[in-house]
Coordinates of C-alpha atoms and ligand atoms in Angstrom, one line a residue:
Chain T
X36 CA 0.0 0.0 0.0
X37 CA 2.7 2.3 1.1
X38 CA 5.6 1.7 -1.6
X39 CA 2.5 1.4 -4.5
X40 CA 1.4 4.7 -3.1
X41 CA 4.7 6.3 -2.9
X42 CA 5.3 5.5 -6.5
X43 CA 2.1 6.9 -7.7
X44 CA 3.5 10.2 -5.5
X45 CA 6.6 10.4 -7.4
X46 CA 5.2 9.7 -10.6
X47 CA 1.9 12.5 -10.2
X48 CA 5.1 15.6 -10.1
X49 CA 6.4 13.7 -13.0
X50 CA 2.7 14.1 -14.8
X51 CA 2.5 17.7 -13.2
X52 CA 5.8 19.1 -14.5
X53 CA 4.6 17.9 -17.8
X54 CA 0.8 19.2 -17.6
X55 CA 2.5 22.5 -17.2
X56 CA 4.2 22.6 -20.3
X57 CA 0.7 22.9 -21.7
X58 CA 0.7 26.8 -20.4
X59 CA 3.8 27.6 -22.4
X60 CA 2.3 29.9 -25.3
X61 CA 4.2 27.9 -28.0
X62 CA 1.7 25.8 -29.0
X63 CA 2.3 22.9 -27.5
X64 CA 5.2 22.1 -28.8
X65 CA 7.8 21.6 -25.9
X66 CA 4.1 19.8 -24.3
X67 CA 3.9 17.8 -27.7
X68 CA 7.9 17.0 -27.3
X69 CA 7.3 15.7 -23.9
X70 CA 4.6 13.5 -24.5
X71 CA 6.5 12.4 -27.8
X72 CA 9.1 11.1 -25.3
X73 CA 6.8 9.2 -22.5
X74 CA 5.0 7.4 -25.0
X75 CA 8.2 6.1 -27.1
X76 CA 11.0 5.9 -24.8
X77 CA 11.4 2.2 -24.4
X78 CA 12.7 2.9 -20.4
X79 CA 9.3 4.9 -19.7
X80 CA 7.3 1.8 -21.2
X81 CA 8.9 -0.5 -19.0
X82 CA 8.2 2.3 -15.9
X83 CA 4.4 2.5 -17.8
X84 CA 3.8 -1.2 -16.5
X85 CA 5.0 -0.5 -13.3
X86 CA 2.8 2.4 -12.7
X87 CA -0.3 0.5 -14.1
X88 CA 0.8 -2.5 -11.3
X89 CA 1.1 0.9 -8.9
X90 CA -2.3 1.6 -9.7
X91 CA -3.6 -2.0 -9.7
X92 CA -2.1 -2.8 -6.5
X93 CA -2.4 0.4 -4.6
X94 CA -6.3 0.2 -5.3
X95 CA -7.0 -3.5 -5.0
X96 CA -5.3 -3.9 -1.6
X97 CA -6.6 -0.5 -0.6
X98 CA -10.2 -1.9 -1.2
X99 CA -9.2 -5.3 0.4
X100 CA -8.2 -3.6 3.5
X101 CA -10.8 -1.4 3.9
X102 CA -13.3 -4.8 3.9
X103 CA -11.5 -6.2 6.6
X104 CA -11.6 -3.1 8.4
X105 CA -15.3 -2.7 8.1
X106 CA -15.8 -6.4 8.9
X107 CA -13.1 -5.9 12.6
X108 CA -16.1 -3.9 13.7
X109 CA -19.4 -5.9 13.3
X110 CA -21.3 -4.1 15.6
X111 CA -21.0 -0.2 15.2
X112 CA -21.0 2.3 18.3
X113 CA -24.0 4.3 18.7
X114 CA -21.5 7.3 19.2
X115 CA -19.1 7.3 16.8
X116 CA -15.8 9.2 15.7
X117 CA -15.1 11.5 18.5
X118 CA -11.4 10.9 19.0
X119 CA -8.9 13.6 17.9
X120 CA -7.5 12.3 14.6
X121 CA -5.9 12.8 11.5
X122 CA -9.1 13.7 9.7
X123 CA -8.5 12.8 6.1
X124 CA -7.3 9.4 7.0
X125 CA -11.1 8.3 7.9
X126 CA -12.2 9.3 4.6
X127 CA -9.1 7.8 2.3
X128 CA -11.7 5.1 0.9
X129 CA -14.2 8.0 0.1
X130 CA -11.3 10.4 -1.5
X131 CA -9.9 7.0 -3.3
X132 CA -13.2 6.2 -4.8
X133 CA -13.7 9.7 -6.2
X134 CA -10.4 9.8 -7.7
X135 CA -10.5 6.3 -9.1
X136 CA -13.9 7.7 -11.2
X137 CA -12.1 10.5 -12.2
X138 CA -9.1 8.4 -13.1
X139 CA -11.7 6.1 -15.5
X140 CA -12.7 9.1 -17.0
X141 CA -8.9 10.8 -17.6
X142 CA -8.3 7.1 -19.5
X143 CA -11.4 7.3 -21.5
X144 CA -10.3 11.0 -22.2
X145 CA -6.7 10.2 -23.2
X146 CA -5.1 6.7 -23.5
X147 CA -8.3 4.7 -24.6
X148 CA -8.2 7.2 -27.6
X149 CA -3.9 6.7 -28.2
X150 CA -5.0 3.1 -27.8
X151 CA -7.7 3.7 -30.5
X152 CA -10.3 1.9 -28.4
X153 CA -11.9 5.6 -27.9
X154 CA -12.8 7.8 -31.1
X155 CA -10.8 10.7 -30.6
X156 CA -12.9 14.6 -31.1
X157 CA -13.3 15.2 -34.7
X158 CA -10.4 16.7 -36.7
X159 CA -8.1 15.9 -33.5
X160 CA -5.4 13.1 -34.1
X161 CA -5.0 9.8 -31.9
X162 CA -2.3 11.3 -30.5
X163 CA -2.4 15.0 -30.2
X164 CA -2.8 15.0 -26.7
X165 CA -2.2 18.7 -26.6
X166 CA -5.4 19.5 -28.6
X167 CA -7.7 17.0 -26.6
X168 CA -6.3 18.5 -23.4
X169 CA -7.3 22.3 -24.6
X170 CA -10.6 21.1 -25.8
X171 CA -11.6 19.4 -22.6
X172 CA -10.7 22.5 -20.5
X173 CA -12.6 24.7 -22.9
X174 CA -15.5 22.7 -21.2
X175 CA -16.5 25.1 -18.1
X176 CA -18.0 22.0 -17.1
X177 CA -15.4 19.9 -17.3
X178 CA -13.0 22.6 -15.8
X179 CA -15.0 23.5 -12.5
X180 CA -15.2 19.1 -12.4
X181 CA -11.7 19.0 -12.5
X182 CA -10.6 21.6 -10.4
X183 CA -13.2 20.0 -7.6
X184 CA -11.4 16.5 -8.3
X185 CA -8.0 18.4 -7.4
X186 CA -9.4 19.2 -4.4
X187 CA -10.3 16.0 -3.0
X188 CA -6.7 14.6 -4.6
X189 CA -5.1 17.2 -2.2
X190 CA -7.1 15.5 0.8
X191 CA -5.6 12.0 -0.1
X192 CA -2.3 13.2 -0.4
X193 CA -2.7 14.8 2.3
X194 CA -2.6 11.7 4.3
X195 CA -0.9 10.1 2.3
X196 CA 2.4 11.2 2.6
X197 CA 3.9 10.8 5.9
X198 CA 1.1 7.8 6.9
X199 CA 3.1 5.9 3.9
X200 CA 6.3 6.6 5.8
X201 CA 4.8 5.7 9.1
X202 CA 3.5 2.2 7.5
X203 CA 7.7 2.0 6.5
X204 CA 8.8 2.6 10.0
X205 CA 10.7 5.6 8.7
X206 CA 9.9 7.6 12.1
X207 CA 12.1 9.5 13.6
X208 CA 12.3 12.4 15.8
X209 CA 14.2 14.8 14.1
X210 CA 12.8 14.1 10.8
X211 CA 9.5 13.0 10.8
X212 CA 8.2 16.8 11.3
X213 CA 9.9 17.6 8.6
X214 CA 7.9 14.8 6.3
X215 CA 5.0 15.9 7.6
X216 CA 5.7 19.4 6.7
X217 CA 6.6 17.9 3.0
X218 CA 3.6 15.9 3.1
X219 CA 1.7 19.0 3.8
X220 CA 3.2 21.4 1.0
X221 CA 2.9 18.2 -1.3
X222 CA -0.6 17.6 -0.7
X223 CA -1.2 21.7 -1.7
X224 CA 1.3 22.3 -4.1
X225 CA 0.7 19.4 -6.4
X226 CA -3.0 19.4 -6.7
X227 CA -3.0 23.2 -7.2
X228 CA -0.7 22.9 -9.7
X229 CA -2.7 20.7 -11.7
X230 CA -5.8 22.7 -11.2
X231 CA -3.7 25.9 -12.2
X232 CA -4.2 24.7 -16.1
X233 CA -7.9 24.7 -16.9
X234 CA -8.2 28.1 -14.0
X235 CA -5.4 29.8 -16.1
X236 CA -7.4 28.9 -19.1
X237 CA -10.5 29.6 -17.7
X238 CA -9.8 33.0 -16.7
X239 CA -7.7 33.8 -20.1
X240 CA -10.9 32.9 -22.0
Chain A
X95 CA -25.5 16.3 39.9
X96 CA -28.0 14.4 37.9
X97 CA -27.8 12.4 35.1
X98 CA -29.2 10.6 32.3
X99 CA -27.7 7.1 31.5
X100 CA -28.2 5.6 28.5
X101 CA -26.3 1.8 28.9
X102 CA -25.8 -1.4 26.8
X103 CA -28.0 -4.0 27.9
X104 CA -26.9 -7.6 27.0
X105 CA -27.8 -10.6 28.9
X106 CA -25.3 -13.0 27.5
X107 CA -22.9 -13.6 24.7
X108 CA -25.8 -14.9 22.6
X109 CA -28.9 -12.3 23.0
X110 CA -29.4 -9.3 21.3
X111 CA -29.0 -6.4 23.6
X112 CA -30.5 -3.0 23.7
X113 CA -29.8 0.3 25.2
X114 CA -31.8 0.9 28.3
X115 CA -32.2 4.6 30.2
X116 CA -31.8 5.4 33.8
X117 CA -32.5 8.4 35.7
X118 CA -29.9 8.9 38.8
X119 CA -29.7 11.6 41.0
X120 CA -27.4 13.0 44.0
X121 CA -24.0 12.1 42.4
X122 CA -21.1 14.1 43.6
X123 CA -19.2 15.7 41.8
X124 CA -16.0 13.7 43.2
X125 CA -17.6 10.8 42.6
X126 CA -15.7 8.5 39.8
X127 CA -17.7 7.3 36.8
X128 CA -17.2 3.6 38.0
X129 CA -18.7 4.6 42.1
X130 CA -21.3 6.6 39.6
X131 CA -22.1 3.4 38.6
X132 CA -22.0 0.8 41.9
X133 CA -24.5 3.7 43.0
X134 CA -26.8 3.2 39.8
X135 CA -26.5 -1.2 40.5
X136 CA -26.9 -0.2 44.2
X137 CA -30.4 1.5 43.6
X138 CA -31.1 -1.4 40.8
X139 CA -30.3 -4.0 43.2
X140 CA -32.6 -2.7 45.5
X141 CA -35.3 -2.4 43.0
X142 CA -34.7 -6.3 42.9
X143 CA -33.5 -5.6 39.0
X144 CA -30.0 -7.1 37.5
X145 CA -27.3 -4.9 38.0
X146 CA -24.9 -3.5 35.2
X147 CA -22.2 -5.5 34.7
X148 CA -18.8 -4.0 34.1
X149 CA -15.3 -4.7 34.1
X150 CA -12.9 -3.2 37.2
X151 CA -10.6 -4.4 39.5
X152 CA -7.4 -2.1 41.1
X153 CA -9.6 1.2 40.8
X154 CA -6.6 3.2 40.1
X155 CA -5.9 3.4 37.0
X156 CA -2.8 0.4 36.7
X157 CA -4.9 -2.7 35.9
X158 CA -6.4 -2.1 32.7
X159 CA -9.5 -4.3 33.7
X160 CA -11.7 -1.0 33.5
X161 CA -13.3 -0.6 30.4
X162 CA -16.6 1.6 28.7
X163 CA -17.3 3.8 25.6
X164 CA -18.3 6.7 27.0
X165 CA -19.9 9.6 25.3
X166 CA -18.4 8.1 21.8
X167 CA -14.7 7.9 23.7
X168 CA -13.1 5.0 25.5
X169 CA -12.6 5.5 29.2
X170 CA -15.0 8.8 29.2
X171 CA -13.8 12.5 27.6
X172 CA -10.8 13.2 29.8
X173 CA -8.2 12.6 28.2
X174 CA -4.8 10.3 29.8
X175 CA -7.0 8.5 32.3
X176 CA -8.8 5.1 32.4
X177 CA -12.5 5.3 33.4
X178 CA -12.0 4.5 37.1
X179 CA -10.4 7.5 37.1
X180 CA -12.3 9.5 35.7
X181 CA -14.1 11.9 37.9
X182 CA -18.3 13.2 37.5
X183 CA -16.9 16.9 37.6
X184 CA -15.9 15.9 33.7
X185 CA -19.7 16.3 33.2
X186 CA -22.3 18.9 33.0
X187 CA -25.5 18.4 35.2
X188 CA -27.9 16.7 33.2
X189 CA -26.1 15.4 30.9
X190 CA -26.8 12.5 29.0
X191 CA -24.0 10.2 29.2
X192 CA -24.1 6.9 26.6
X193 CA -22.1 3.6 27.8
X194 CA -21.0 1.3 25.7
X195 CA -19.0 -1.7 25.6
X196 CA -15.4 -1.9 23.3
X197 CA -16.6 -3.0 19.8
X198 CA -14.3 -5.4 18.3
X199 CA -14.7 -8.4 16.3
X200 CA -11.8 -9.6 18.9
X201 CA -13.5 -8.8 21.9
X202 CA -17.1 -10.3 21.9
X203 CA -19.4 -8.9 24.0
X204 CA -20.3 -11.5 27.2
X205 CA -22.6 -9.4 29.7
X206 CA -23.8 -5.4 29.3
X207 CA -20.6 -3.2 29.0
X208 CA -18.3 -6.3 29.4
X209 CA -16.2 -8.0 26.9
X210 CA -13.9 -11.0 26.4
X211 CA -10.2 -9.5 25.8
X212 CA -8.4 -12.7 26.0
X213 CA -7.4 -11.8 22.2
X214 CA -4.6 -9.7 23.6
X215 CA -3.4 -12.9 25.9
X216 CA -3.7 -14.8 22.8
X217 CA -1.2 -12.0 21.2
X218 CA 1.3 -11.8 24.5
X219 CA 1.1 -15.6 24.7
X220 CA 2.3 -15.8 21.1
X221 CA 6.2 -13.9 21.7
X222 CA 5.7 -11.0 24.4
X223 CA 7.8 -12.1 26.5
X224 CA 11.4 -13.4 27.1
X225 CA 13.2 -16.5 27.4
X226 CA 15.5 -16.5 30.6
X227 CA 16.9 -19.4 32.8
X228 CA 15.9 -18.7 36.1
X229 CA 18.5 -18.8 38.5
X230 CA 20.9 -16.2 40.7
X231 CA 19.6 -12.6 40.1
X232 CA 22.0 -11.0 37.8
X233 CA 24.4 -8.3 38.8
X234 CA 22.6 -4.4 38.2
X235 CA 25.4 -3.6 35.9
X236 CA 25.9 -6.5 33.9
X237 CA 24.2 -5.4 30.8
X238 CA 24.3 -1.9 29.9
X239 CA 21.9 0.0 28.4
X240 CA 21.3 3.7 27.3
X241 CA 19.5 5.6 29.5
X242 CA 17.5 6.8 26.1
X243 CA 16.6 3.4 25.4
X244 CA 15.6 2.6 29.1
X245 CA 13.4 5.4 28.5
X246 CA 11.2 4.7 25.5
X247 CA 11.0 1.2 26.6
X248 CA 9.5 2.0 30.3
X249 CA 7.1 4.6 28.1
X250 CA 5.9 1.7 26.2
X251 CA 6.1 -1.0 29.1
X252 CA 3.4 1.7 30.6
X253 CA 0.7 -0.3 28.2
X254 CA -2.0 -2.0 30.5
X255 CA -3.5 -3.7 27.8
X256 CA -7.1 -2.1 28.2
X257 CA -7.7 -2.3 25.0
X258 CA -9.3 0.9 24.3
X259 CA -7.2 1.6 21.4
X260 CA -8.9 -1.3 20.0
X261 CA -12.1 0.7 20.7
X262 CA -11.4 4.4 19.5
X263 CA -9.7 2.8 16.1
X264 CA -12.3 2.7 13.5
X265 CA -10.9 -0.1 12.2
X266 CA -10.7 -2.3 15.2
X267 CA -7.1 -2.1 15.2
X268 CA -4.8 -3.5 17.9
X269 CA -1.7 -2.1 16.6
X270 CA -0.7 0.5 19.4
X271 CA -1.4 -2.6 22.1
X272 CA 0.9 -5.0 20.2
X273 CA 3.4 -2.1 19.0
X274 CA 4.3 -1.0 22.5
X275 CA 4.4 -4.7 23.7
X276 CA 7.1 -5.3 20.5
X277 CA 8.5 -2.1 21.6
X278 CA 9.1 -2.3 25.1
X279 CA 11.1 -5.7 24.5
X280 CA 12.7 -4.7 21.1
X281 CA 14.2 -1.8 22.8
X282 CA 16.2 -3.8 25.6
X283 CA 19.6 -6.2 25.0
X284 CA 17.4 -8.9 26.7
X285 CA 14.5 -8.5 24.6
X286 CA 16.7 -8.2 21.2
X287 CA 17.5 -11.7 21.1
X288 CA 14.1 -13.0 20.2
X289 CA 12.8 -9.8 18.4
X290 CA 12.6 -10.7 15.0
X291 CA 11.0 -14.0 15.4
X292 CA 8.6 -12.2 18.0
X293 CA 7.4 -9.4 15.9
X294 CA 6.4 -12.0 13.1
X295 CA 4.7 -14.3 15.6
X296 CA 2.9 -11.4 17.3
X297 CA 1.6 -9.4 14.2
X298 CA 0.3 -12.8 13.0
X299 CA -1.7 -13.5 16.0
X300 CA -3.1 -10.3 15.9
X301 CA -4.1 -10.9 12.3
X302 CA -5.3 -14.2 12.9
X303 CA -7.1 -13.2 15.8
X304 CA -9.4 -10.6 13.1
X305 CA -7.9 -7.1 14.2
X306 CA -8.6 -4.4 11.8
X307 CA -5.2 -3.0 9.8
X308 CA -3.7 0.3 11.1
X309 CA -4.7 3.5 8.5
X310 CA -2.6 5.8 10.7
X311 CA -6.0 7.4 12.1
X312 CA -4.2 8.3 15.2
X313 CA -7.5 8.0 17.7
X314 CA -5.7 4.9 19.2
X315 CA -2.9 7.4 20.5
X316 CA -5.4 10.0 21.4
X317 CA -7.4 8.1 23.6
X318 CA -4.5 5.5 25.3
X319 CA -5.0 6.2 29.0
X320 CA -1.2 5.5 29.3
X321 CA -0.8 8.0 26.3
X322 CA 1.2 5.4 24.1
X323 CA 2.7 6.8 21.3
X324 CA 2.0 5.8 17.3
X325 CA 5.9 5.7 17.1
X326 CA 5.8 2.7 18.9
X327 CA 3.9 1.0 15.8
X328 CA 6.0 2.8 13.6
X329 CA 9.0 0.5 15.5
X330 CA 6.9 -2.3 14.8
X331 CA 6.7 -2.0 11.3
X332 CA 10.6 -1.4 11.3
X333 CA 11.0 -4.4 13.3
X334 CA 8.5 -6.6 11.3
X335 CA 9.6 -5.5 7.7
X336 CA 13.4 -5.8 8.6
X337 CA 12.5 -9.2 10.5
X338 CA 10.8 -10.6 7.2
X339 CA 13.6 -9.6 5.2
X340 CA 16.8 -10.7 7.1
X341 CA 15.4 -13.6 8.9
X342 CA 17.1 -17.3 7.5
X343 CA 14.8 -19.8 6.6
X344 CA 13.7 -22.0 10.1
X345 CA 15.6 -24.8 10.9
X346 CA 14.3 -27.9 12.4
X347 CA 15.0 -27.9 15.8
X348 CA 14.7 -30.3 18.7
X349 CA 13.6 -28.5 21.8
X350 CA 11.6 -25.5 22.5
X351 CA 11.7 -21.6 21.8
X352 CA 10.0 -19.7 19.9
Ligands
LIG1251 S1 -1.8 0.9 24.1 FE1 -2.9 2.2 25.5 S2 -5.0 2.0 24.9 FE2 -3.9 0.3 24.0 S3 -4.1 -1.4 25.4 FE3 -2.2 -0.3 25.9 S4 -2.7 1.2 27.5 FE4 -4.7 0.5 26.6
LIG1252 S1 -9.9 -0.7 37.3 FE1 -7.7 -1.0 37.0 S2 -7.3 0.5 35.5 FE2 -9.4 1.0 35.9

């Protein structure tokens, strides 16, 4: 759970960094170039099946877990939840499921149609993700859904972060503050930057 | 001060139970929940009604026998304390207060607020503990250790093993129990010899036993009346992922051990 989800971490700046090549006013080609390179690069195809098994495993065993949680607890209490906790970690199942939706979604948006399983918009080509990415955020729908979706991303990670150390036993007193801190910053820095595109391109409109 | 209870009714193991309310009046303030209580049984008794049954047994705060979900926390809203210590001044007059017993797969319910915790003997029985000849007492000295370590360890030998961070977890996990258990041992030369196959033997018993698994929620830390730390199952996971790593294959053995 922990190492699947630190390597889905690592790889969302990875996806970030490139999403924000899509606000360079060049049109699109250092995006394009980018792109070009993750999807031939035989290195970044073998990392491809790694991050699907990343993705596989982090949610299967996530949703495993979760069942035998529910299922340590037969009988509820009639007055629930009033411990001080970390708040987001009750909800990571809820947070999970929304983003596994919107995940669905971004595949039938972009790599069902590379794949060709997905007709791609008219007069876009297979693989010009640049254009489908622009035409998607000129959706205000599909915009204010997005930036929403960021949102609740940034309450995962939020969590996420240091509890993946913590399920590593990488605690220690002078530097598990310091993760949490990263964590933190992470869990703001990465979703806003993502939702940064379609608001940039919102408000530019 | 006057109070309205609302407590877990459950006549054995088998039937359904259901919460029942009771009226009591003229508590002091100084009173502790659990003499809040005897008063309630004492007035039920002489109604000629079955009393409440609930755990107990040193009344101050070192057994761990004390249990109760009070008010949607284990051992009551104070925080640090176990609910023979906690006092009636914690509560407004006429409040409401709800009891409930721990809810845990593990710990089955056998009479009103009590519950069967022999899932955490099961767990201490399976490697928290030591294997020593007995003989002379050893000298003081004889094995050094750092007064750091000495510390952490007596923090986390401070578990009682009430279980309520079974209770506050919402997943029903017994990870800070077994944690500072591992911990206290893991920490000490004498307790270093057997860790690794004691970590794996005691995190298996706990999953065996149908503990939830730990989300790093945190209530379990929050409501510990011996305020047990979540680095302690941190430690553990050290301990267990190193221990799965490094340890050889068994050999076949004659004799005992673990
Ligand atoms: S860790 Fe704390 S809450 Fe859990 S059994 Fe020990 S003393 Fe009780
Ligand atoms: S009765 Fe012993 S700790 Fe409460």
């Amino acid at each position: 759970m922990a190492l699947a989800g630190l390597f889905l971490i690592v790889f969302l700046v990875l996806h970030l960094a490139i999403n924000l090549l899509l606000l360079k006013s060049d049109g699109g080609v250092a995006y394009m170039k980018a792109v070009g390179f993750m999807t031939s690069n035989p290195l970044i195809k073998i990392m491809e099946i790694f991050l699907f098994g990343g993705f596989l495993i982090h949610i299967l065993i996530g949703i495993i877990i979760q069942i035998y949680n529910w299922m340590a607890r037969p009988k509820r209490y009639r007055v629930e939840g009033f411990s001080h906790t970390s708040f987001f970690s009750k909800y990571m199942i809820h947070t999970g499921a929304i983003i596994l939706v919107f995940l669905t979604i971004h595949f039938v948006n972009f790599y069902f149609k590379k794949l060709g399983w997905v007709a791609p918009p008219e007069g876009v080509e297979r693989e010009d993700f640049y254009q489908m990415a622009l035409l998607l955020f000129s959706s205000k729908f599909y915009s204010v859904l997005y930036i929403i979706l960021m949102v609740f991303l940034g309450f995962h990670l939020n969590h996420a972060f240091q509890s993946a150390f913590q399920t590593l036993g990488l605690n220690h007193s002078k530097y598990t503050p310091f993760v949490k801190g990263l964590g933190t910053a992470y869990s703001i820095v990465v979703p806003l930057g993502f939702a940064l595109i379609p608001l940039i391109i919102l408000i530019s409109k | 001060m006057n109070f309205t209870l609302k407590i877990w009714r459950q006549k054995n193991a088998r039937s359904k139970g259901r919460f029942v309310t009771y009226k009591i009046s003229d508590i002091s303030p100084n009173c502790s929940f659990l003499e809040m209580l005897d008063q309630l049984n004492e007035q039920l008794v002489a109604k000629n009604e079955e009393p409440v049954a609930f755990d107990h047994d040193c009344r101050e705060g070192i057994c761990g026998t004390c249990s109760l979900y009070v008010n949607g926390h284990p051992h009551g809203p104070d925080a640090a304390v176990t609910t023979c210590q906690l006092h009636m001044r914690k509560f407004k007059d006429g409040d409401t207060i709800i009891i409930e017993p721990w809810r845990a797969r593990p710990f089955p319910v056998i009479k009103d607020l009590i519950v069967d915790r022999s899932a955490f003997d099961e767990i201490i029985q399976a490697g928290g503990f030591i294997s020593v000849n007995t003989g002379g007492i050893p000298d003081a000295n004889a094995i050094l250790i750092s007064k750091s370590d000495a510390d952490y360890s007596m923090d986390a030998a401070a578990c009682i093993g009430c279980g309520a961070c079974v209770a506050a977890c919402k997943n029903a996990s017994a990870m800070l129990f077994v944690s500072a258990k591992v911990s206290h041992l893991a920490l000490l030369p004498q307790g270093k010899i057997e860790a690794a196959a004691r970590v794996q033997a005691m995190v298996k018993k706990m999953d065996d036993l149908g503990f939830g698994n730990c989300t790093n929620t945190g209530a379990c830390e929050a409501e510990c009346p011996k305020q047990i730390s979540i680095t302690n199952i941190a430690r553990m996971n050290r301990e267990f992922l190193t221990a799965k790593v490094c340890t050889q294959k068994k050999r076949v053995m004659a004799g005992g051990g673990i």
